[in-house]
């Protein structure tokens, strides 16, 4: 009985410790970036908090789809969500290919911390 109780406690914890998909929405178009397309997640912290951000490096085939989506929507607002939680709304100012960075200023920091923690928990990733 003790083993079953321990298993029930550990299993939910393990399910939340893996990188989830990023959901992007722009002009009514939804684009999902699955964890398999995320090559790296890096947090960029500077002395000036306004310049702090999170960089996602995206691999093929998702990088091509991201590029196509961004080219068609320059100047439009993009909504970035993670595991169903809003991270940030940002305006696309240039073509996004191979990755993107968004500012942590005005972002949902609780979700950003979860993204970083989930990335670090991915096997083979010790730093973000």
XYZ file of N, CA and C in Angstrom:
384
model
N 0.818 -1.186 0.000
C 0.000 0.000 0.000
C 0.867 1.257 0.000
N 1.979 1.237 0.721
C 2.865 2.399 0.756
C 3.478 2.654 -0.614
N 3.802 1.610 -1.346
C 4.400 1.759 -2.674
C 3.407 2.411 -3.626
N 2.172 2.015 -3.587
C 1.157 2.595 -4.460
C 0.986 4.078 -4.163
N 0.924 4.437 -2.917
C 0.764 5.845 -2.544
C 1.947 6.675 -3.035
N 3.149 6.155 -2.915
C 4.338 6.854 -3.376
C 4.294 7.029 -4.890
N 3.879 6.006 -5.599
C 3.771 6.077 -7.050
C 2.777 7.147 -7.463
N 1.659 7.217 -6.800
C 0.649 8.213 -7.136
C 1.151 9.628 -6.895
N 2.026 9.801 -5.955
C 2.582 11.123 -5.679
C 3.645 11.482 -6.715
N 4.471 10.540 -7.123
C 5.572 10.817 -8.038
C 5.135 10.978 -9.487
N 4.181 10.215 -9.936
C 3.790 10.251 -11.340
C 3.325 11.639 -11.779
N 2.444 12.324 -11.052
C 2.075 13.665 -11.490
C 3.261 14.618 -11.530
N 4.189 14.504 -10.628
C 5.358 15.380 -10.631
C 6.191 15.165 -11.879
N 6.331 13.943 -12.311
C 7.133 13.645 -13.483
C 6.476 14.153 -14.758
N 5.172 14.162 -14.816
C 4.502 14.597 -16.029
C 4.658 16.097 -16.265
N 4.917 16.875 -15.234
C 5.069 18.308 -15.395
C 6.521 18.710 -15.618
N 7.447 17.764 -15.605
C 8.865 18.091 -15.682
C 9.432 17.929 -17.083
N 8.594 17.996 -18.111
C 9.110 17.888 -19.464
C 8.656 19.093 -20.278
N 9.473 19.448 -21.246
C 9.180 20.603 -22.081
C 7.872 20.377 -22.830
N 7.028 21.391 -22.854
C 5.740 21.341 -23.541
C 5.843 22.114 -24.856
N 4.799 22.042 -25.646
C 4.745 22.769 -26.914
C 4.540 24.261 -26.682
N 5.103 25.045 -27.581
C 4.821 26.479 -27.633
C 3.689 26.672 -28.634
N 2.742 27.491 -28.290
C 1.622 27.782 -29.179
C 1.740 29.237 -29.616
N 1.753 29.452 -30.918
C 1.795 30.801 -31.465
C 0.490 31.050 -32.212
N -0.034 32.257 -32.089
C -1.249 32.622 -32.816
C -1.054 34.022 -33.354
N -1.272 34.161 -34.654
C -1.164 35.469 -35.286
C -2.197 35.545 -36.413
N -2.960 36.600 -36.414
C -3.984 36.827 -37.446
C -4.898 35.622 -37.640
N -5.262 34.960 -36.559
C -6.163 33.812 -36.632
C -5.497 32.505 -37.025
N -4.207 32.533 -37.302
C -3.467 31.322 -37.658
C -2.760 30.793 -36.425
N -2.945 29.509 -36.160
C -2.309 28.868 -35.009
C -1.145 28.011 -35.496
N -0.037 28.091 -34.773
C 1.157 27.309 -35.104
C 1.712 26.729 -33.813
N 1.904 25.429 -33.804
C 2.435 24.739 -32.631
C 3.886 24.361 -32.883
N 4.746 24.698 -31.935
C 6.148 24.278 -31.986
C 6.308 23.189 -30.934
N 6.402 21.922 -31.370
C 6.534 20.828 -30.405
C 7.928 20.810 -29.785
N 8.074 20.177 -28.626
C 9.390 20.103 -27.969
C 10.482 19.528 -28.872
N 10.111 18.640 -29.783
C 11.109 18.026 -30.668
C 11.758 19.042 -31.606
N 11.123 20.183 -31.829
C 11.679 21.230 -32.694
C 12.483 22.274 -31.926
N 12.456 22.221 -30.612
C 13.183 23.211 -29.808
C 14.604 22.705 -29.571
N 15.568 23.376 -30.199
C 16.969 22.979 -30.061
C 17.559 23.496 -28.755
N 17.193 24.731 -28.381
C 17.688 25.276 -27.117
C 16.779 26.393 -26.625
N 16.854 26.615 -25.328
C 16.162 27.723 -24.664
C 17.218 28.413 -23.812
N 17.391 29.707 -24.038
C 18.406 30.449 -23.291
C 17.785 31.697 -22.694
N 18.087 31.945 -21.448
C 17.632 33.183 -20.816
C 18.774 34.183 -20.898
N 18.446 35.381 -21.317
C 19.423 36.447 -21.499
C 19.134 37.518 -20.455
N 19.957 37.549 -19.418
C 19.771 38.525 -18.344
C 20.906 39.530 -18.380
N 20.552 40.793 -18.460
C 21.524 41.881 -18.511
C 21.356 42.781 -17.301
N 22.264 43.725 -17.172
C 22.145 44.705 -16.087
C 20.904 45.566 -16.272
N 20.546 45.813 -17.513
C 19.347 46.597 -17.827
C 18.173 45.633 -17.970
N 17.262 45.591 -17.011
C 16.143 44.644 -17.069
C 15.306 44.750 -18.336
N 15.268 45.938 -18.948
C 14.464 46.114 -20.153
C 14.996 45.264 -21.308
N 16.274 44.869 -21.262
C 16.878 44.062 -22.319
C 16.834 42.562 -22.040
N 16.300 42.157 -20.903
C 16.247 40.736 -20.568
C 15.251 40.018 -21.471
N 15.575 38.776 -21.796
C 14.682 38.023 -22.662
C 14.963 36.539 -22.626
N 14.146 35.814 -23.360
C 14.299 34.371 -23.507
C 14.405 34.079 -24.997
N 15.422 33.306 -25.371
C 15.657 32.963 -26.773
C 15.353 31.490 -26.999
N 14.545 31.222 -28.012
C 14.224 29.858 -28.422
C 14.890 29.598 -29.759
N 15.740 28.579 -29.820
C 16.339 28.166 -31.079
C 15.492 27.021 -31.614
N 14.966 27.188 -32.826
C 14.018 26.248 -33.414
C 14.672 25.508 -34.577
N 14.475 24.185 -34.599
C 15.047 23.340 -35.647
C 14.032 23.082 -36.759
N 14.548 22.594 -37.868
C 13.728 22.191 -38.994
C 12.880 20.981 -38.600
N 11.708 20.819 -39.084
C 10.999 21.582 -40.111
C 10.253 22.789 -39.554
N 10.203 22.934 -38.264
C 9.441 24.028 -37.640
C 10.018 25.399 -37.967
N 11.336 25.489 -38.142
C 11.951 26.790 -38.428
C 11.455 27.346 -39.762
N 11.249 26.497 -40.742
C 10.730 26.927 -42.050
C 9.296 27.416 -41.906
N 8.491 26.684 -41.160
C 7.098 27.088 -40.948
C 7.028 28.404 -40.172
N 7.899 28.570 -39.189
C 7.963 29.813 -38.420
C 8.341 30.978 -39.332
N 9.302 30.745 -40.210
C 9.727 31.769 -41.156
C 8.570 32.185 -42.060
N 7.874 31.207 -42.626
C 6.747 31.497 -43.518
C 5.656 32.280 -42.795
N 5.332 31.864 -41.583
C 4.302 32.539 -40.793
C 4.696 33.985 -40.501
N 5.948 34.192 -40.135
C 6.386 35.547 -39.776
C 6.455 36.468 -40.988
N 6.913 35.966 -42.129
C 6.993 36.796 -43.341
C 5.611 37.308 -43.731
N 4.611 36.451 -43.618
C 3.245 36.828 -44.003
C 2.584 37.758 -42.985
N 3.184 37.896 -41.795
C 2.523 38.639 -40.730
C 3.385 39.714 -40.076
N 4.370 40.247 -40.795
C 5.185 41.329 -40.238
C 4.270 42.509 -39.908
N 4.437 43.047 -38.709
C 3.612 44.153 -38.244
C 2.387 43.707 -37.459
N 2.121 42.409 -37.456
C 0.963 41.868 -36.737
C 1.364 41.420 -35.332
N 0.368 41.369 -34.453
C 0.616 40.919 -33.085
C 0.541 39.393 -33.017
N 1.524 38.798 -32.342
C 1.586 37.351 -32.156
C 1.401 37.050 -30.672
N 0.573 36.069 -30.386
C 0.367 35.616 -29.014
C 1.192 34.357 -28.809
N 1.998 34.332 -27.759
C 2.844 33.183 -27.429
C 2.300 32.564 -26.151
N 1.985 31.270 -26.213
C 1.474 30.546 -25.045
C 2.309 29.299 -24.819
N 2.331 28.850 -23.576
C 3.057 27.644 -23.198
C 2.164 26.829 -22.282
N 1.882 25.611 -22.690
C 1.049 24.714 -21.888
C -0.290 25.378 -21.525
N -0.850 26.109 -22.497
C -2.140 26.752 -22.295
C -2.101 28.064 -21.542
N -0.920 28.514 -21.136
C -0.777 29.754 -20.367
C -0.155 30.843 -21.243
N -0.751 32.025 -21.225
C -0.224 33.150 -21.988
C 1.155 33.541 -21.466
N 2.114 33.640 -22.385
C 3.455 34.108 -22.033
C 3.560 35.592 -22.365
N 3.222 35.928 -23.607
C 3.369 37.311 -24.040
C 2.663 37.525 -25.370
N 2.296 38.780 -25.607
C 1.841 39.218 -26.921
C 2.916 40.156 -27.437
N 3.360 39.921 -28.666
C 4.443 40.720 -29.230
C 4.156 40.994 -30.701
N 4.680 42.095 -31.201
C 4.529 42.438 -32.609
C 5.693 41.842 -33.394
N 5.371 41.199 -34.503
C 6.408 40.638 -35.380
C 7.011 41.803 -36.164
N 8.292 42.054 -35.961
C 8.951 43.183 -36.627
C 9.861 42.752 -37.766
N 10.175 41.458 -37.845
C 11.025 40.967 -38.925
C 10.806 39.461 -39.077
N 11.390 38.921 -40.116
C 11.292 37.485 -40.371
C 11.913 36.709 -39.214
N 11.208 35.691 -38.757
C 11.719 34.812 -37.706
C 12.152 33.510 -38.367
N 13.416 33.187 -38.254
C 13.902 31.939 -38.837
C 14.963 31.369 -37.915
N 14.794 30.148 -37.543
C 15.776 29.503 -36.684
C 15.592 29.840 -35.219
N 14.655 30.733 -34.925
C 14.404 31.052 -33.534
C 13.850 32.444 -33.348
N 13.602 32.769 -32.102
C 13.119 34.100 -31.764
C 13.398 34.376 -30.297
N 13.453 35.656 -29.985
C 13.661 36.099 -28.608
C 12.508 37.017 -28.244
N 12.005 36.853 -27.042
C 11.018 37.811 -26.567
C 11.479 38.370 -25.240
N 11.087 39.602 -25.002
C 11.468 40.306 -23.782
C 10.721 39.732 -22.592
N 11.402 39.672 -21.465
C 10.723 39.227 -20.248
C 9.965 40.380 -19.596
N 10.223 41.605 -20.044
C 9.489 42.758 -19.529
C 8.047 42.659 -20.020
N 7.117 42.694 -19.104
C 5.710 42.598 -19.464
C 5.245 41.186 -19.760
N 6.088 40.212 -19.506
C 5.740 38.814 -19.755
C 5.248 38.148 -18.480
N 4.656 36.993 -18.639
C 4.201 36.185 -17.512
C 5.415 35.437 -16.953
N 6.056 36.008 -15.937
C 7.306 35.449 -15.413
C 7.131 34.061 -14.804
N 5.972 33.754 -14.256
C 5.760 32.428 -13.693
C 5.836 31.371 -14.803
N 5.254 31.671 -15.953
C 5.299 30.733 -17.073
C 6.715 30.658 -17.634
N 7.409 31.779 -17.714
C 8.787 31.772 -18.213
C 9.681 30.929 -17.312
N 9.522 31.068 -16.003
C 10.311 30.234 -15.083
C 10.006 28.753 -15.304
N 8.745 28.427 -15.591
C 8.369 27.033 -15.848
C 9.012 26.526 -17.135
N 9.046 27.363 -18.173
C 9.696 26.979 -19.431
C 11.163 26.652 -19.176
N 11.859 27.532 -18.459
C 13.281 27.321 -18.169
C 13.472 26.052 -17.345
N 12.656 25.855 -16.329
C 12.769 24.648 -15.491
C 12.506 23.394 -16.313
N 11.496 23.434 -17.177
C 11.183 22.273 -18.015
C 12.310 21.998 -18.997
N 12.909 23.065 -19.544
C 14.032 22.885 -20.469
C 15.224 22.261 -19.747
N 15.528 22.755 -18.553
C 16.662 22.219 -17.791
C 16.436 20.764 -17.402
N 15.184 20.364 -17.232
C 14.898 18.981 -16.830
C 14.951 18.015 -18.011
N 15.025 18.547 -19.235
C 15.115 17.698 -20.419
C 16.465 16.984 -20.396
N 16.485 15.670 -20.612
C 17.756 14.929 -20.577
C 18.811 15.563 -21.485
N 19.998 15.743 -20.931
C 21.108 16.319 -21.681
C 21.228 17.827 -21.558
N 20.282 18.462 -20.877
C 20.319 19.919 -20.714
C 20.608 20.253 -19.268
N 21.775 20.801 -19.018
C 22.098 21.198 -17.649
C 21.947 22.696 -17.455
N 22.075 23.476 -18.535
C 21.930 24.931 -18.412
C 20.946 25.405 -19.462
N 20.408 26.555 -19.176
C 19.534 27.190 -20.167
C 20.288 28.332 -20.796
